[in-house]
C-alpha positions as a Python dict, from the first residue, in 0.01 Angstrom:
ca = {
    (1, 'M'): (0, 0, 0),
    (2, 'D'): (-305, -285, -31),
    (3, 'Q'): (-552, -61, 186),
    (4, 'L'): (-553, 155, -156),
    (5, 'L'): (-690, -157, -345),
    (6, 'P'): (-988, -94, -204),
    (7, 'V'): (-1031, 261, -306),
    (8, 'L'): (-894, 144, -622),
    (9, 'M'): (-1139, -124, -705),
    (10, 'N'): (-1426, 68, -602),
    (11, 'F'): (-1339, 359, -804),
    (12, 'L'): (-1289, 69, -1123),
    (13, 'E'): (-1639, -56, -1061),
    (14, 'E'): (-1780, 357, -1007),
    (15, 'K'): (-1646, 519, -1199),
    (16, 'A'): (-1422, 328, -1505),
    (17, 'R'): (-1733, 85, -1601),
    (18, 'P'): (-1986, 312, -1728),
    (19, 'H'): (-1720, 491, -1961),
    (20, 'V'): (-1603, 106, -2052),
    (21, 'Q'): (-2014, 2, -2047),
    (22, 'G'): (-2053, 300, -2280),
    (23, 'K'): (-1783, 223, -2550),
    (24, 'V'): (-1840, -170, -2521),
    (25, 'T'): (-2276, -93, -2606),
    (26, 'E'): (-2235, 220, -2859),
    (27, 'E'): (-1920, -85, -3066),
    (28, 'V'): (-2248, -337, -3049),
    (29, 'D'): (-2470, -121, -3163),
    (30, 'E'): (-2291, 25, -3488),
    (31, 'A'): (-2195, -398, -3582),
    (32, 'K'): (-2649, -512, -3518),
    (33, 'V'): (-2702, -165, -3798),
    (34, 'D'): (-2402, -242, -4047),
    (35, 'M'): (-2534, -603, -4002),
    (36, 'K'): (-2893, -488, -4048),
    (37, 'D'): (-2821, -257, -4329),
    (38, 'S'): (-2676, -567, -4547),
    (39, 'L'): (-2719, -912, -4399),
    (40, 'P'): (-3115, -918, -4617),
    (41, 'D'): (-2989, -774, -5014),
    (42, 'Q'): (-2639, -1077, -4862),
    (43, 'A'): (-2891, -1315, -4859),
    (44, 'L'): (-3132, -1244, -5127),
    (45, 'D'): (-2786, -1207, -5405),
    (46, 'F'): (-2623, -1528, -5266),
    (47, 'I'): (-3043, -1673, -5313),
    (48, 'K'): (-3061, -1569, -5678),
    (49, 'G'): (-2654, -1638, -5766),
    (50, 'V'): (-2571, -1259, -5809),
    (51, 'G'): (-2240, -1203, -5747),
    (52, 'E'): (-2178, -1630, -5717),
    (53, 'A'): (-2048, -1837, -5955),
    (54, 'G'): (-2346, -2130, -6013),
    (55, 'E'): (-2623, -2284, -6206),
    (56, 'E'): (-2740, -2017, -6496),
    (57, 'S'): (-3047, -2141, -6466),
    (58, 'G'): (-3119, -2206, -6070),
    (59, 'N'): (-3011, -1829, -6053),
    (60, 'A'): (-3249, -1681, -6327),
    (61, 'L'): (-3506, -1956, -6200),
    (62, 'I'): (-3541, -1847, -5830),
    (63, 'A'): (-3472, -1417, -5964),
    (64, 'M'): (-3803, -1483, -6094),
    (65, 'I'): (-3999, -1687, -5877),
    (66, 'V'): (-3794, -1354, -5551),
    (67, 'D'): (-3894, -1177, -5819),
    (68, 'R'): (-4285, -1295, -5900),
    (69, 'I'): (-4367, -1291, -5477),
    (70, 'G'): (-4311, -890, -5367),
    (71, 'G'): (-3965, -836, -5467),
    (72, 'D'): (-3966, -487, -5242),
    (73, 'S'): (-4237, -651, -5000),
    (74, 'L'): (-3958, -994, -4956),
    (75, 'K'): (-3690, -784, -4886),
    (76, 'E'): (-3874, -618, -4605),
    (77, 'R'): (-4017, -960, -4466),
    (78, 'I'): (-3657, -1140, -4506),
    (79, 'K'): (-3538, -726, -4332),
    (80, 'S'): (-3785, -794, -4044),
    (81, 'V'): (-3628, -1143, -3900),
    (82, 'T'): (-3287, -991, -3945),
    (83, 'N'): (-3318, -733, -3732),
    (84, 'L'): (-3496, -984, -3431),
    (85, 'T'): (-3243, -1258, -3510),
    (86, 'V'): (-2996, -959, -3478),
    (87, 'D'): (-3131, -871, -3163),
    (88, 'T'): (-3184, -1167, -3031),
    (89, 'A'): (-2816, -1287, -3083),
    (90, 'A'): (-2679, -972, -2917),
    (91, 'E'): (-2887, -892, -2605),
    (92, 'G'): (-2683, -899, -2306),
    (93, 'M'): (-2344, -944, -2508),
    (94, 'D'): (-2214, -520, -2389),
    (95, 'I'): (-2298, -648, -2051),
    (96, 'L'): (-2106, -994, -2073),
    (97, 'L'): (-1829, -839, -2276),
    (98, 'T'): (-1824, -528, -2002),
    (99, 'N'): (-1759, -785, -1753),
    (100, 'G'): (-1483, -992, -1906),
    (101, 'I'): (-1275, -635, -1925),
    (102, 'M'): (-1279, -552, -1633),
    (103, 'N'): (-1264, -830, -1391),
    (104, 'V'): (-965, -863, -1709),
    (105, 'A'): (-828, -432, -1514),
    (106, 'K'): (-870, -571, -1223),
    (107, 'G'): (-662, -892, -1227),
    (108, 'V'): (-389, -712, -1394),
    (109, 'M'): (-372, -438, -1077),
    (110, 'T'): (-436, -780, -807),
    (111, 'K'): (-221, -1134, -775),
    (112, 'T'): (-575, -1266, -878),
    (113, 'V'): (-946, -1175, -932),
    (114, 'A'): (-1248, -1472, -824),
    (115, 'E'): (-1552, -1531, -1068),
    (116, 'D'): (-1685, -1268, -939),
    (117, 'G'): (-1520, -1052, -1019),
    (118, 'E'): (-1417, -919, -667),
    (119, 'A'): (-977, -888, -617),
    (120, 'S'): (-839, -1058, -392),
    (121, 'G'): (-499, -1141, -264),
    (122, 'G'): (-397, -759, -224),
    (123, 'F'): (-201, -545, -526),
    (124, 'N'): (27, -721, -774),
    (125, 'F'): (323, -593, -677),
    (126, 'D'): (575, -686, -1095),
    (127, 'F'): (316, -560, -1237),
    (128, 'L'): (329, -193, -1134),
    (129, 'K'): (657, -166, -1200),
    (130, 'S'): (555, -120, -1531),
    (131, 'G'): (390, 176, -1493),
    (132, 'K'): (112, 382, -1658),
    (133, 'E'): (190, 242, -2038),
    (134, 'G'): (223, -151, -1929),
    (135, 'M'): (-80, -157, -1779),
    (136, 'I'): (-281, -83, -2030),
    (137, 'D'): (-62, -315, -2264),
    (138, 'T'): (-103, -571, -2021),
    (139, 'T'): (-520, -483, -2008),
    (140, 'M'): (-557, -501, -2339),
    (141, 'V'): (-371, -814, -2431),
    (142, 'L'): (-570, -970, -2172),
    (143, 'S'): (-863, -793, -2310),
    (144, 'Q'): (-814, -1014, -2677),
    (145, 'P'): (-962, -1313, -2575),
    (146, 'V'): (-1217, -1208, -2442),
    (147, 'I'): (-1418, -907, -2652),
    (148, 'K'): (-1327, -1305, -3022),
    (149, 'Q'): (-1556, -1510, -2755),
    (150, 'V'): (-1814, -1201, -2844),
    (151, 'S'): (-1792, -1145, -3099),
    (152, 'G'): (-1774, -1535, -3193),
    (153, 'N'): (-2095, -1585, -2986),
    (154, 'I'): (-2295, -1375, -3173),
    (155, 'G'): (-2186, -1532, -3504),
    (156, 'R'): (-2323, -1787, -3409),
    (157, 'K'): (-2637, -1665, -3307),
    (158, 'I'): (-2673, -1501, -3561),
    (159, 'S'): (-2588, -1814, -3855),
    (160, 'S'): (-2742, -2045, -3603),
    (161, 'H'): (-3031, -1914, -3611),
    (162, 'L'): (-3130, -1637, -3952),
    (163, 'P'): (-3146, -1946, -4248),
    (164, 'A'): (-3439, -2056, -4100),
    (165, 'A'): (-3611, -1730, -4070),
    (166, 'I'): (-3505, -1682, -4441),
    (167, 'G'): (-3643, -1981, -4585),
    (168, 'G'): (-3992, -1936, -4351),
    (169, 'S'): (-4021, -1572, -4502),
    (170, 'I'): (-3995, -1757, -4834),
    (171, 'Q'): (-4183, -1970, -4757),
    (172, 'E'): (-4468, -1795, -4675),
    (173, 'M'): (-4489, -1534, -4938),
    (174, 'I'): (-4512, -1885, -5105),
    (175, 'D'): (-4746, -2012, -4999),
    (176, 'S'): (-4967, -1698, -5018),
    (177, 'T'): (-4971, -1749, -5354),
    (178, 'G'): (-5092, -2114, -5387),
    (179, 'G'): (-4811, -2347, -5266),
    (180, 'S'): (-4597, -2590, -5326),
    (181, 'F'): (-4872, -2671, -5669),
    (182, 'S'): (-4871, -2374, -5732),
    (183, 'P'): (-4655, -2165, -6103),
    (184, 'I'): (-4464, -2092, -5828),
    (185, 'G'): (-4421, -2343, -5602),
    (186, 'M'): (-4361, -2561, -5880),
    (187, 'A'): (-4054, -2274, -6033),
    (188, 'A'): (-3937, -2291, -5635),
    (189, 'K'): (-3905, -2643, -5567),
    (190, 'L'): (-3758, -2694, -5941),
    (191, 'F'): (-3458, -2476, -5868),
    (192, 'M'): (-3388, -2602, -5530),
    (193, 'K'): (-3307, -2923, -5711),
    (194, 'V'): (-3080, -2737, -6023),
    (195, 'A'): (-2897, -2587, -5722),
    (196, 'G'): (-2881, -2952, -5587),
    (197, 'V'): (-2991, -2870, -5240),
    (198, 'G'): (-3321, -3140, -5224),
    (199, 'D'): (-3619, -3061, -4994),
    (200, 'D'): (-3714, -3426, -4907),
    (201, 'D'): (-3851, -3536, -4581),
    (202, 'D'): (-3496, -3787, -4598),
    (203, 'D'): (-3329, -3495, -4487),
    (204, 'E'): (-3558, -3360, -4237),
    (205, 'K'): (-3566, -3689, -4007),
    (206, 'S'): (-3243, -3721, -4045),
    (207, 'G'): (-3195, -3370, -3907),
    (208, 'A'): (-2990, -3244, -4191),
    (209, 'T'): (-3188, -2930, -4233),
    (210, 'T'): (-3126, -2879, -3808),
    (211, 'R'): (-2812, -2652, -3917),
    (212, 'G'): (-2947, -2312, -3967),
    (213, 'G'): (-3219, -2304, -3749),
    (214, 'D'): (-3584, -2472, -3621),
    (215, 'E'): (-3937, -2444, -3622),
    (216, 'D'): (-3979, -2153, -3419),
    (217, 'D'): (-3676, -1997, -3657),
    (218, 'A'): (-3849, -2052, -3919),
    (219, 'K'): (-4179, -1938, -3783),
    (220, 'K'): (-4045, -1565, -3642),
    (221, 'E'): (-4229, -1325, -3750),
    (222, 'G'): (-4506, -1523, -3937),
    (223, 'G'): (-4265, -1745, -4143),
    (224, 'H'): (-4408, -2125, -4268),
    (225, 'L'): (-4234, -2442, -4251),
    (226, 'G'): (-4229, -2621, -4548),
    (227, 'P'): (-3967, -2821, -4853),
    (228, 'I'): (-3838, -2452, -5024),
    (229, 'Q'): (-3840, -2327, -4631),
    (230, 'R'): (-3646, -2695, -4533),
    (231, 'A'): (-3412, -2589, -4873),
    (232, 'L'): (-3342, -2287, -4844),
    (233, 'Q'): (-3233, -2267, -4462),
    (234, 'K'): (-2980, -2581, -4645),
    (235, 'L'): (-2851, -2345, -4863),
    (236, 'L'): (-2800, -2015, -4590),
    (237, 'A'): (-2696, -2197, -4387),
    (238, 'P'): (-2297, -2279, -4467),
    (239, 'K'): (-2306, -1905, -4619),
    (240, 'I'): (-2426, -1712, -4327),
    (241, 'M'): (-2185, -1703, -4147),
    (242, 'E'): (-1910, -1610, -4440),
    (243, 'F'): (-2200, -1322, -4461),
    (244, 'I'): (-2162, -1246, -4066),
    (245, 'G'): (-1766, -1242, -4074),
    (246, 'P'): (-1593, -864, -4194),
    (247, 'Y'): (-1839, -751, -3925),
    (248, 'M'): (-1776, -949, -3618),
    (249, 'E'): (-1384, -842, -3738),
    (250, 'N'): (-1463, -497, -3809),
    (251, 'F'): (-1623, -460, -3385),
    (252, 'E'): (-1342, -644, -3317),
    (253, 'S'): (-1154, -392, -3484),
    (254, 'K'): (-1287, -85, -3389),
    (255, 'M'): (-1344, -297, -3037),
    (256, 'N'): (-1029, -257, -2908),
    (257, 'T'): (-942, 134, -3096),
    (258, 'S'): (-1245, 198, -2826),
    (259, 'L'): (-1123, 18, -2560),
    (260, 'E'): (-713, 163, -2557),
    (261, 'G'): (-859, 558, -2549),
    (262, 'E'): (-1121, 445, -2251),
    (263, 'L'): (-803, 273, -2095),
    (264, 'R'): (-577, 569, -2163),
    (265, 'N'): (-812, 894, -2039),
    (266, 'K'): (-1001, 714, -1784),
    (267, 'V'): (-928, 388, -1615),
    (268, 'F'): (-519, 435, -1646),
    (269, 'N'): (-546, 811, -1639),
    (270, 'I'): (-382, 946, -1293),
    (271, 'D'): (-597, 1268, -1304),
    (272, 'Y'): (-877, 1108, -1342),
    (273, 'I'): (-809, 853, -1101),
    (274, 'K'): (-708, 1159, -803),
    (275, 'Q'): (-999, 1371, -918),
    (276, 'T'): (-1230, 1082, -878),
    (277, 'A'): (-1055, 833, -643),
    (278, 'L'): (-940, 1065, -389),
    (279, 'Q'): (-1310, 1281, -370),
    (280, 'M'): (-1466, 952, -263),
    (281, 'L'): (-1227, 842, -33),
    (282, 'T'): (-1303, 1201, 141),
    (283, 'G'): (-1717, 1165, 155),
    (284, 'A'): (-1744, 1437, -131),
    (285, 'S'): (-1946, 1224, -332),
    (286, 'E'): (-2253, 972, -382),
    (287, 'G'): (-1972, 703, -469),
    (288, 'A'): (-1829, 784, -88),
    (289, 'G'): (-2071, 535, 106),
    (290, 'G'): (-1836, 208, 306),
    (291, 'L'): (-1486, 429, 293),
    (292, 'G'): (-1456, 620, 619),
    (293, 'G'): (-1285, 337, 806),
    (294, 'L'): (-1050, 292, 512),
    (295, 'L'): (-966, 724, 478),
    (296, 'S'): (-906, 649, 937),
    (297, 'A'): (-688, 423, 795),
    (298, 'F'): (-452, 552, 627),
    (299, 'M'): (-477, 935, 869),
    (300, 'G'): (-393, 643, 1145),
    (301, 'A'): (-92, 594, 850),
    (302, 'S'): (15, 943, 812),
    (303, 'G'): (23, 980, 1196),
    (304, 'G'): (-356, 1185, 1175),
    (305, 'G'): (-573, 1028, 1299),
    (306, 'R'): (-882, 1084, 1504),
    (307, 'K'): (-873, 934, 1881),
    (308, 'G'): (-1104, 715, 1957),
    (309, 'G'): (-1530, 743, 1930),
    (310, 'D'): (-1741, 652, 1632),
    (311, 'D'): (-1819, 957, 1549),
    (312, 'D'): (-1727, 1284, 1365),
    (313, 'E'): (-1611, 1520, 1654),
    (314, 'E'): (-1416, 1878, 1553),
    (315, 'G'): (-1220, 1817, 1211),
    (316, 'G'): (-1425, 1498, 1149),
    (317, 'G'): (-1314, 1299, 839),
    (318, 'G'): (-1184, 1559, 686),
    (319, 'G'): (-935, 1688, 960),
    (320, 'A'): (-585, 1790, 1034),
    (321, 'G'): (-487, 1399, 987),
    (322, 'G'): (-735, 1445, 621),
    (323, 'G'): (-493, 1599, 423),
    (324, 'D'): (-235, 1445, 447),
    (325, 'A'): (-419, 1102, 417),
    (326, 'L'): (-491, 1279, 133),
    (327, 'N'): (-122, 1365, 24),
    (328, 'L'): (22, 995, 72),
    (329, 'I'): (-253, 844, -118),
    (330, 'G'): (-191, 1070, -388),
    (331, 'N'): (111, 971, -390),
    (332, 'L'): (130, 635, -365),
    (333, 'A'): (-155, 631, -689),
    (334, 'Q'): (95, 880, -873),
    (335, 'N'): (366, 716, -807),
    (336, 'F'): (253, 325, -980),
    (337, 'L'): (29, 536, -1235),
    (338, 'K'): (283, 723, -1404),
    (339, 'N'): (491, 678, -1681),
    (340, 'R'): (840, 496, -1592),
    (341, 'G'): (953, 502, -1952),
}
């Protein structure tokens, strides 16, 4: 039975992984689109007090400021920094999540899986007793923490950088109208005092404004540093993560649904495994590299091995013993993958 393990591990990497990777990337991309479409409006609405309980004078002031410094232009600036922040936060996360899921699948089939994802220790016979549905259920349960961890990483990265970037964009537009001492700048500072967030230098010295980003974040897409930027960063820092939460929950839910479909239809599907893994074993596809020796071992086990020599002769790897070997592997695969329920 352990001789079948390298074949199935190769199958998981060469055939199953691309399907899982495709679904993971698809779900990550959809979550990115949702956040890019909605976060700019949510941030601006919160700053203006739309839908939030707050000081009416503060809401009116900031609404006036936002309208005076650009309206749609400001929204486009905030959308630009949001897109950049979301893309950066999600970069490589699809690969990280795919690696985690595939390691879980390998670990379910085997006794141990090393940190580099290499399976070792042979088949997990206790697992085989559970059949196909047990394989799917176990993999889903063990994948939950991986999905949640990646989702949390994306959310934390966005909330750790976007507040400063939005503040920097608004500061730049205020500066372009005459700076903090212009009528708009003075109105903005008044709003910050009414809102209770402050803009004094003590905040910067104490590190209070480090939450929600740093100077590099504030300068994204041409943003400026300044008291309004710092105050807005402080205002948004605790709120952005709240905005992101529902998107991440939706991502986790959809990822679970997609993953279950891939496990059922591709990763642990008996017909798909027989069609692809056995084809890889016989050398009938590009995935056959390095499996000739394994085929010989199975041929020997079924009584149809070659009589010595390194070169294929007269029947080669597909000779009389090949059919017996394929039947043996096919039966093994079918026995441990079939649903025993």
